[in-house]
């Protein structure tokens, strides 16, 4: 009986997830990329995601971190937890598909690149670029 | 007999090849339930290079308990834009009886789509020696965004020197937020359920 319940649970979970993904594909949120230039470098972030993020925190400073080794949700959660401890961070978004972490800092904060890198490293990941977006 | 049960329980419990080190300050709780044993394992990551943990196992047949302390050390990690590769040294020692111990070399390579892991483990206890090797391969049939339910179809294969026969079996992994569940099935060992929660 226990086995049957478990099997049923697994099946249900897979089926509901498959349905969810079909819906996601109709909106097609992967693909096109923001091509704003920051520090002479292209900002490769999903445009819709970036715009949603920015419009939620008007007036805040936006930092885009390019990260290596970010392959699963444990990485993403760790990053949320680590940066969540910093009270000057007002919003966090992790995009696994592009390997980017978006951070919003309150307007008067001085962005400390070394501490950002350290926080990323404390999650077992490496930073390849930190871009502060001028608005 | 007791020694064999102990060895089997160690094997089952430290079998998982999923993320033995968390972010700095992170806690991980794992629970396993297999044909012979149940266990609970908690570990804490004070530093990016290692994690420390306590494990408590109970044999389902005899009812005996085996508490142990564990250390996992990250030997090497290689991150790229799309992958992470790790090499770990794991060791554990019985809290009741320090002649019970194991050490293992384990590695994994993972992208959002593919997973490959191996483990080679030497278990010693009460005059018994056991060496086990295992490999695990996985594929994610779809790529979910952060926060979605992630699904992995996996296959695991292992062999040890006591029971000189390779067993290979399918494993399903579901992963959402901080929670992971893995279910393996083999007709010899029956169901093996692994739960993991990271906080
Ligand atoms: Cu991860």
mmCIF file of C-alpha atoms and ligand atoms in Angstrom:
data_model
loop_
_atom_site.group_PDB
_atom_site.id
_atom_site.type_symbol
_atom_site.label_atom_id
_atom_site.label_comp_id
_atom_site.label_asym_id
_atom_site.label_seq_id
_atom_site.Cartn_x
_atom_site.Cartn_y
_atom_site.Cartn_z
ATOM 1 C CA UNK A 1 0.000 0.000 0.000
ATOM 2 C CA UNK A 2 2.842 2.336 0.927
ATOM 3 C CA UNK A 3 4.516 1.610 -2.384
ATOM 4 C CA UNK A 4 1.361 2.227 -4.314
ATOM 5 C CA UNK A 5 0.851 5.610 -2.654
ATOM 6 C CA UNK A 6 4.421 6.587 -3.343
ATOM 7 C CA UNK A 7 4.164 5.600 -6.998
ATOM 8 C CA UNK A 8 0.906 7.522 -7.368
ATOM 9 C CA UNK A 9 2.472 10.579 -5.758
ATOM 10 C CA UNK A 10 5.447 10.472 -8.109
ATOM 11 C CA UNK A 11 3.243 10.086 -11.150
ATOM 12 C CA UNK A 12 1.046 12.979 -10.124
ATOM 13 C CA UNK A 13 4.056 15.205 -9.521
ATOM 14 C CA UNK A 14 5.545 14.414 -12.932
ATOM 15 C CA UNK A 15 2.262 14.919 -14.737
ATOM 16 C CA UNK A 16 1.526 18.277 -13.116
ATOM 17 C CA UNK A 17 5.037 19.473 -13.829
ATOM 18 C CA UNK A 18 4.808 18.456 -17.487
ATOM 19 C CA UNK A 19 1.587 20.456 -17.830
ATOM 20 C CA UNK A 20 3.192 23.442 -16.149
ATOM 21 C CA UNK A 21 6.076 23.342 -18.575
ATOM 22 C CA UNK A 22 3.944 23.279 -21.651
ATOM 23 C CA UNK A 23 2.304 26.458 -20.454
ATOM 24 C CA UNK A 24 5.680 28.025 -19.829
ATOM 25 C CA UNK A 25 6.737 27.345 -23.395
ATOM 26 C CA UNK A 26 3.790 29.206 -24.851
ATOM 27 C CA UNK A 27 5.102 32.384 -23.264
ATOM 28 C CA UNK A 28 8.672 31.520 -24.253
ATOM 29 C CA UNK A 29 10.630 33.451 -21.650
ATOM 30 C CA UNK A 30 13.963 32.076 -22.683
ATOM 31 C CA UNK A 31 15.979 33.401 -25.548
ATOM 32 C CA UNK A 32 16.144 37.083 -26.160
ATOM 33 C CA UNK A 33 18.698 38.996 -24.268
ATOM 34 C CA UNK A 34 19.151 42.524 -23.040
ATOM 35 C CA UNK A 35 21.928 44.280 -24.909
ATOM 36 C CA UNK A 36 22.519 47.320 -22.737
ATOM 37 C CA UNK A 37 26.192 48.198 -22.487
ATOM 38 C CA UNK A 38 27.643 48.394 -18.979
ATOM 39 C CA UNK A 39 31.312 49.232 -18.368
ATOM 40 C CA UNK A 40 31.852 48.633 -22.070
ATOM 41 C CA UNK A 41 30.510 45.095 -21.704
ATOM 42 C CA UNK A 42 27.290 43.689 -22.994
ATOM 43 C CA UNK A 43 24.779 42.853 -20.317
ATOM 44 C CA UNK A 44 23.547 39.361 -21.124
ATOM 45 C CA UNK A 45 20.400 39.100 -19.090
ATOM 46 C CA UNK A 46 16.973 37.964 -20.097
ATOM 47 C CA UNK A 47 15.271 41.265 -20.994
ATOM 48 C CA UNK A 48 11.863 40.595 -19.517
ATOM 49 C CA UNK A 49 13.368 39.309 -16.324
ATOM 50 C CA UNK A 50 15.695 42.287 -16.075
ATOM 51 C CA UNK A 51 12.890 44.805 -16.713
ATOM 52 C CA UNK A 52 10.630 43.165 -14.142
ATOM 53 C CA UNK A 53 13.409 43.239 -11.615
ATOM 54 C CA UNK A 54 14.301 46.879 -12.212
ATOM 55 C CA UNK A 55 10.719 48.138 -12.207
ATOM 56 C CA UNK A 56 10.096 46.481 -8.826
ATOM 57 C CA UNK A 57 12.823 48.534 -7.146
ATOM 58 C CA UNK A 58 12.649 52.061 -8.616
ATOM 59 C CA UNK A 59 15.527 54.274 -7.544
ATOM 60 C CA UNK A 60 17.706 51.401 -6.320
ATOM 61 C CA UNK A 61 21.123 50.527 -7.706
ATOM 62 C CA UNK A 62 21.200 47.397 -9.839
ATOM 63 C CA UNK A 63 24.124 45.000 -9.877
ATOM 64 C CA UNK A 64 24.451 42.090 -12.292
ATOM 65 C CA UNK A 65 26.858 39.331 -11.275
ATOM 66 C CA UNK A 66 28.061 36.722 -13.755
ATOM 67 C CA UNK A 67 28.616 33.470 -11.925
ATOM 68 C CA UNK A 68 30.294 30.176 -12.784
ATOM 69 C CA UNK A 69 29.215 26.801 -11.436
ATOM 70 C CA UNK A 70 25.620 27.768 -10.694
ATOM 71 C CA UNK A 71 23.885 24.597 -11.848
ATOM 72 C CA UNK A 72 21.053 23.928 -9.441
ATOM 73 C CA UNK A 73 18.504 25.414 -7.063
ATOM 74 C CA UNK A 74 20.704 24.751 -4.041
ATOM 75 C CA UNK A 75 23.178 27.258 -5.490
ATOM 76 C CA UNK A 76 20.384 29.759 -6.112
ATOM 77 C CA UNK A 77 18.949 29.366 -2.630
ATOM 78 C CA UNK A 78 22.357 29.700 -1.028
ATOM 79 C CA UNK A 79 22.894 32.961 -2.885
ATOM 80 C CA UNK A 80 19.513 34.257 -1.749
ATOM 81 C CA UNK A 81 20.320 33.358 1.858
ATOM 82 C CA UNK A 82 23.807 34.853 1.773
ATOM 83 C CA UNK A 83 22.861 38.172 0.167
ATOM 84 C CA UNK A 84 19.603 38.258 2.107
ATOM 85 C CA UNK A 85 21.640 38.845 5.279
ATOM 86 C CA UNK A 86 22.871 42.170 3.856
ATOM 87 C CA UNK A 87 20.291 44.781 4.855
ATOM 88 C CA UNK A 88 21.309 47.124 2.011
ATOM 89 C CA UNK A 89 20.229 44.476 -0.520
ATOM 90 C CA UNK A 90 16.586 45.179 -1.368
ATOM 91 C CA UNK A 91 15.922 42.511 -3.990
ATOM 92 C CA UNK A 92 17.594 39.348 -5.262
ATOM 93 C CA UNK A 93 16.944 37.346 -8.403
ATOM 94 C CA UNK A 94 18.850 34.320 -9.628
ATOM 95 C CA UNK A 95 18.718 33.313 -13.283
ATOM 96 C CA UNK A 96 20.121 29.816 -13.633
ATOM 97 C CA UNK A 97 19.716 29.807 -17.418
ATOM 98 C CA UNK A 98 22.102 32.714 -17.978
ATOM 99 C CA UNK A 99 24.244 32.225 -14.867
ATOM 100 C CA UNK A 100 23.367 35.679 -13.551
ATOM 101 C CA UNK A 101 22.527 37.038 -10.140
ATOM 102 C CA UNK A 102 20.602 40.322 -10.049
ATOM 103 C CA UNK A 103 20.892 42.429 -6.914
ATOM 104 C CA UNK A 104 19.224 45.692 -5.991
ATOM 105 C CA UNK A 105 20.912 47.907 -3.409
ATOM 106 C CA UNK A 106 19.368 50.888 -1.641
ATOM 107 C CA UNK A 107 20.439 54.103 -3.455
ATOM 108 C CA UNK A 108 23.000 55.332 -0.890
ATOM 109 C CA UNK A 109 24.895 52.020 -0.604
ATOM 110 C CA UNK A 110 28.476 51.875 -1.711
ATOM 111 C CA UNK A 111 28.829 48.712 -3.773
ATOM 112 C CA UNK A 112 31.593 46.539 -2.366
ATOM 113 C CA UNK A 113 32.792 44.283 -5.158
ATOM 114 C CA UNK A 114 35.142 42.309 -2.916
ATOM 115 C CA UNK A 115 32.345 41.382 -0.530
ATOM 116 C CA UNK A 116 30.085 40.396 -3.420
ATOM 117 C CA UNK A 117 32.799 38.084 -4.701
ATOM 118 C CA UNK A 118 33.274 36.632 -1.231
ATOM 119 C CA UNK A 119 29.549 35.922 -0.872
ATOM 120 C CA UNK A 120 29.553 34.142 -4.220
ATOM 121 C CA UNK A 121 32.629 32.154 -3.211
ATOM 122 C CA UNK A 122 30.959 31.156 0.074
ATOM 123 C CA UNK A 123 28.417 29.390 -2.105
ATOM 124 C CA UNK A 124 31.143 27.434 -3.838
ATOM 125 C CA UNK A 125 30.806 29.517 -7.010
ATOM 126 C CA UNK A 126 33.072 31.881 -8.929
ATOM 127 C CA UNK A 127 32.440 35.428 -10.075
ATOM 128 C CA UNK A 128 33.492 36.351 -13.605
ATOM 129 C CA UNK A 129 31.983 39.859 -13.773
ATOM 130 C CA UNK A 130 30.215 42.382 -11.554
ATOM 131 C CA UNK A 131 28.359 45.033 -13.504
ATOM 132 C CA UNK A 132 26.808 48.046 -11.816
ATOM 133 C CA UNK A 133 23.990 49.269 -14.048
ATOM 134 C CA UNK A 134 23.829 53.058 -14.421
ATOM 135 C CA UNK A 135 20.312 54.365 -14.629
ATOM 136 C CA UNK B 1 26.069 -10.657 11.886
ATOM 137 C CA UNK B 2 26.074 -7.375 13.725
ATOM 138 C CA UNK B 3 29.102 -6.268 11.770
ATOM 139 C CA UNK B 4 27.498 -7.086 8.459
ATOM 140 C CA UNK B 5 24.419 -5.132 9.379
ATOM 141 C CA UNK B 6 26.564 -2.217 10.420
ATOM 142 C CA UNK B 7 28.474 -2.311 7.161
ATOM 143 C CA UNK B 8 25.339 -2.504 5.094
ATOM 144 C CA UNK B 9 23.827 0.376 6.959
ATOM 145 C CA UNK B 10 26.891 2.525 6.422
ATOM 146 C CA UNK B 11 26.779 1.688 2.753
ATOM 147 C CA UNK B 12 23.204 2.666 2.322
ATOM 148 C CA UNK B 13 23.450 5.795 4.356
ATOM 149 C CA UNK B 14 26.486 7.380 2.781
ATOM 150 C CA UNK B 15 25.429 6.306 -0.644
ATOM 151 C CA UNK B 16 23.989 9.613 -1.736
ATOM 152 C CA UNK B 17 26.118 11.619 -4.110
ATOM 153 C CA UNK B 18 24.208 14.824 -3.784
ATOM 154 C CA UNK B 19 25.933 17.937 -2.536
ATOM 155 C CA UNK B 20 27.752 16.931 0.635
ATOM 156 C CA UNK B 21 28.865 20.525 1.288
ATOM 157 C CA UNK B 22 26.461 23.466 1.533
ATOM 158 C CA UNK B 23 27.032 27.217 1.436
ATOM 159 C CA UNK B 24 28.960 28.679 4.387
ATOM 160 C CA UNK B 25 26.642 28.693 7.392
ATOM 161 C CA UNK B 26 24.242 26.251 5.760
ATOM 162 C CA UNK B 27 22.635 23.249 7.405
ATOM 163 C CA UNK B 28 21.528 20.101 5.614
ATOM 164 C CA UNK B 29 19.232 17.441 6.934
ATOM 165 C CA UNK B 30 18.967 14.061 5.232
ATOM 166 C CA UNK B 31 16.888 11.012 5.900
ATOM 167 C CA UNK B 32 17.185 7.622 4.260
ATOM 168 C CA UNK B 33 14.921 4.674 4.378
ATOM 169 C CA UNK B 34 16.006 1.431 2.790
ATOM 170 C CA UNK B 35 15.237 -2.243 3.095
ATOM 171 C CA UNK B 36 17.549 -2.770 6.075
ATOM 172 C CA UNK B 37 18.068 0.583 7.731
ATOM 173 C CA UNK B 38 16.732 4.027 8.399
ATOM 174 C CA UNK B 39 19.014 6.907 9.112
ATOM 175 C CA UNK B 40 19.079 10.608 9.793
ATOM 176 C CA UNK B 41 22.075 12.689 8.935
ATOM 177 C CA UNK B 42 22.616 16.353 9.691
ATOM 178 C CA UNK B 43 25.588 18.386 8.516
ATOM 179 C CA UNK B 44 26.823 21.929 8.893
ATOM 180 C CA UNK B 45 29.184 23.798 6.580
ATOM 181 C CA UNK B 46 31.442 26.170 8.547
ATOM 182 C CA UNK B 47 33.798 26.755 5.633
ATOM 183 C CA UNK B 48 33.527 26.259 1.902
ATOM 184 C CA UNK B 49 36.062 23.412 2.035
ATOM 185 C CA UNK B 50 34.376 21.061 4.466
ATOM 186 C CA UNK B 51 31.262 20.036 6.308
ATOM 187 C CA UNK B 52 30.809 18.337 9.678
ATOM 188 C CA UNK B 53 27.937 16.077 10.530
ATOM 189 C CA UNK B 54 26.280 13.598 12.823
ATOM 190 C CA UNK B 55 24.575 10.493 11.631
ATOM 191 C CA UNK B 56 22.169 8.221 13.432
ATOM 192 C CA UNK B 57 21.247 4.893 11.919
ATOM 193 C CA UNK B 58 18.871 2.248 13.043
ATOM 194 C CA UNK B 59 18.768 -1.268 11.774
ATOM 195 C CA UNK B 60 15.210 -2.271 10.940
ATOM 196 C CA UNK B 61 15.642 -5.930 11.782
ATOM 197 C CA UNK B 62 17.730 -5.918 14.935
ATOM 198 C CA UNK B 63 16.642 -2.468 16.121
ATOM 199 C CA UNK B 64 20.256 -1.578 16.844
ATOM 200 C CA UNK B 65 21.453 1.991 16.533
ATOM 201 C CA UNK B 66 24.741 3.247 15.084
ATOM 202 C CA UNK B 67 25.571 6.877 15.764
ATOM 203 C CA UNK B 68 28.567 8.342 13.941
ATOM 204 C CA UNK B 69 30.403 11.599 13.301
ATOM 205 C CA UNK B 70 31.313 12.581 9.775
ATOM 206 C CA UNK B 71 33.595 14.883 7.886
ATOM 207 C CA UNK B 72 33.437 15.761 4.202
ATOM 208 C CA UNK B 73 36.348 17.615 2.687
ATOM 209 C CA UNK B 74 36.318 19.272 -0.718
ATOM 210 C CA UNK B 75 39.541 18.294 -2.449
ATOM 211 C CA UNK B 76 38.891 20.112 -5.669
ATOM 212 C CA UNK B 77 36.172 22.048 -7.456
ATOM 213 C CA UNK B 78 35.997 23.294 -11.005
ATOM 214 C CA UNK B 79 33.270 25.727 -12.020
ATOM 215 C CA UNK B 80 32.507 26.768 -15.575
ATOM 216 C CA UNK B 81 29.673 28.882 -16.963
ATOM 217 C CA UNK B 82 27.524 25.770 -17.365
ATOM 218 C CA UNK B 83 28.972 23.123 -15.074
ATOM 219 C CA UNK B 84 30.359 22.241 -11.682
ATOM 220 C CA UNK B 85 32.761 19.410 -10.943
ATOM 221 C CA UNK B 86 33.716 18.290 -7.433
ATOM 222 C CA UNK B 87 36.030 15.837 -5.775
ATOM 223 C CA UNK B 88 35.403 14.967 -2.134
ATOM 224 C CA UNK B 89 37.004 12.972 0.631
ATOM 225 C CA UNK B 90 34.464 11.641 3.096
ATOM 226 C CA UNK B 91 35.045 9.950 6.388
ATOM 227 C CA UNK B 92 32.973 8.772 9.310
ATOM 228 C CA UNK B 93 33.665 7.194 12.683
ATOM 229 C CA UNK B 94 31.356 5.340 15.067
ATOM 230 C CA UNK B 95 30.579 7.225 18.280
ATOM 231 C CA UNK B 96 29.941 4.029 20.256
ATOM 232 C CA UNK B 97 32.797 2.077 18.799
ATOM 233 C CA UNK B 98 35.606 3.796 16.965
ATOM 234 C CA UNK B 99 36.648 0.612 15.153
ATOM 235 C CA UNK B 100 33.627 1.292 12.944
ATOM 236 C CA UNK B 101 34.707 3.763 10.334
ATOM 237 C CA UNK B 102 34.692 4.481 6.646
ATOM 238 C CA UNK B 103 36.407 6.703 4.178
ATOM 239 C CA UNK B 104 35.416 7.422 0.629
ATOM 240 C CA UNK B 105 36.494 9.295 -2.438
ATOM 241 C CA UNK B 106 33.535 10.727 -4.291
ATOM 242 C CA UNK B 107 33.149 12.979 -7.270
ATOM 243 C CA UNK B 108 30.453 14.559 -9.338
ATOM 244 C CA UNK B 109 30.047 16.582 -12.492
ATOM 245 C CA UNK B 110 26.826 18.395 -13.124
ATOM 246 C CA UNK B 111 25.202 20.756 -15.575
ATOM 247 C CA UNK B 112 21.574 21.809 -15.498
ATOM 248 C CA UNK B 113 20.882 18.938 -17.890
ATOM 249 C CA UNK B 114 23.326 16.148 -16.989
ATOM 250 C CA UNK B 115 24.732 14.528 -13.887
ATOM 251 C CA UNK B 116 27.551 12.044 -13.407
ATOM 252 C CA UNK B 117 28.884 10.883 -10.072
ATOM 253 C CA UNK B 118 31.101 8.168 -8.638
ATOM 254 C CA UNK B 119 32.060 6.921 -5.213
ATOM 255 C CA UNK B 120 34.699 4.498 -3.970
ATOM 256 C CA UNK B 121 34.390 3.579 -0.342
ATOM 257 C CA UNK B 122 36.246 1.524 2.209
ATOM 258 C CA UNK B 123 34.217 0.502 5.241
ATOM 259 C CA UNK B 124 35.782 -1.147 8.296
ATOM 260 C CA UNK B 125 34.141 -2.371 11.445
ATOM 261 C CA UNK B 126 34.606 -5.185 13.976
ATOM 262 C CA UNK B 127 37.034 -7.091 11.853
ATOM 263 C CA UNK B 128 35.170 -6.674 8.577
ATOM 264 C CA UNK B 129 36.440 -4.855 5.553
ATOM 265 C CA UNK B 130 34.333 -3.819 2.660
ATOM 266 C CA UNK B 131 35.056 -1.942 -0.518
ATOM 267 C CA UNK B 132 32.266 -0.548 -2.624
ATOM 268 C CA UNK B 133 32.290 1.315 -5.893
ATOM 269 C CA UNK B 134 29.335 3.051 -7.415
ATOM 270 C CA UNK B 135 28.462 5.275 -10.332
ATOM 271 C CA UNK B 136 25.392 7.328 -11.005
ATOM 272 C CA UNK B 137 24.258 9.014 -14.204
ATOM 273 C CA UNK B 138 21.339 11.340 -14.639
ATOM 274 C CA UNK B 139 19.492 13.476 -17.116
ATOM 275 C CA UNK B 140 16.931 16.222 -16.572
ATOM 276 C CA UNK B 141 14.195 15.760 -19.194
ATOM 277 C CA UNK B 142 13.298 19.470 -19.027
ATOM 278 C CA UNK B 143 15.087 22.525 -17.635
ATOM 279 C CA UNK B 144 13.097 24.272 -14.949
ATOM 280 C CA UNK B 145 13.785 27.776 -13.708
ATOM 281 C CA UNK B 146 14.806 28.438 -10.128
ATOM 282 C CA UNK B 147 11.935 27.490 -7.842
ATOM 283 C CA UNK B 148 10.303 25.050 -10.259
ATOM 284 C CA UNK B 149 10.050 21.365 -9.594
ATOM 285 C CA UNK B 150 13.116 19.733 -11.140
ATOM 286 C CA UNK B 151 13.047 16.123 -12.203
ATOM 287 C CA UNK B 152 15.993 13.822 -12.813
ATOM 288 C CA UNK B 153 15.934 10.403 -14.390
ATOM 289 C CA UNK B 154 18.941 8.563 -13.037
ATOM 290 C CA UNK B 155 20.611 5.220 -13.084
ATOM 291 C CA UNK B 156 22.891 3.926 -10.375
ATOM 292 C CA UNK B 157 25.189 0.962 -10.441
ATOM 293 C CA UNK B 158 27.238 -0.465 -7.605
ATOM 294 C CA UNK B 159 29.440 -3.341 -6.703
ATOM 295 C CA UNK B 160 31.165 -4.452 -3.519
ATOM 296 C CA UNK B 161 33.677 -7.120 -2.585
ATOM 297 C CA UNK B 162 31.380 -9.031 -0.178
ATOM 298 C CA UNK B 163 28.587 -9.640 -2.603
ATOM 299 C CA UNK B 164 30.623 -9.768 -5.770
ATOM 300 C CA UNK B 165 27.784 -8.852 -8.081
ATOM 301 C CA UNK B 166 26.951 -5.573 -9.719
ATOM 302 C CA UNK B 167 23.494 -4.184 -9.119
ATOM 303 C CA UNK B 168 22.077 -1.506 -11.379
ATOM 304 C CA UNK B 169 18.806 0.228 -10.786
ATOM 305 C CA UNK B 170 16.785 3.302 -11.738
ATOM 306 C CA UNK B 171 16.534 6.323 -9.476
ATOM 307 C CA UNK B 172 14.050 9.174 -9.732
ATOM 308 C CA UNK B 173 15.012 12.502 -8.244
ATOM 309 C CA UNK B 174 12.619 15.364 -7.559
ATOM 310 C CA UNK B 175 13.998 18.646 -6.431
ATOM 311 C CA UNK B 176 12.156 21.812 -5.441
ATOM 312 C CA UNK B 177 13.397 24.752 -3.402
ATOM 313 C CA UNK B 178 15.511 23.382 -0.580
ATOM 314 C CA UNK B 179 13.997 19.926 -0.722
ATOM 315 C CA UNK B 180 15.131 16.892 -2.646
ATOM 316 C CA UNK B 181 13.648 13.417 -2.795
ATOM 317 C CA UNK B 182 15.253 10.430 -4.444
ATOM 318 C CA UNK B 183 13.586 7.092 -4.917
ATOM 319 C CA UNK B 184 15.470 4.055 -6.123
ATOM 320 C CA UNK B 185 14.164 0.604 -6.727
ATOM 321 C CA UNK B 186 15.885 -2.741 -7.145
ATOM 322 C CA UNK B 187 14.225 -6.102 -6.793
ATOM 323 C CA UNK B 188 16.948 -7.278 -4.431
ATOM 324 C CA UNK B 189 17.132 -4.268 -2.150
ATOM 325 C CA UNK B 190 13.560 -3.090 -2.675
ATOM 326 C CA UNK B 191 12.756 0.617 -2.316
ATOM 327 C CA UNK B 192 15.337 3.095 -1.174
ATOM 328 C CA UNK B 193 14.040 6.556 -0.340
ATOM 329 C CA UNK B 194 16.311 9.497 0.257
ATOM 330 C CA UNK B 195 15.123 12.891 1.499
ATOM 331 C CA UNK B 196 17.235 15.988 1.801
ATOM 332 C CA UNK B 197 16.467 19.465 3.053
ATOM 333 C CA UNK B 198 18.858 22.384 3.037
ATOM 334 C CA UNK B 199 18.408 25.475 5.197
HETATM 335 CU CU1 LIG C 1 23.765 23.970 -7.073
#
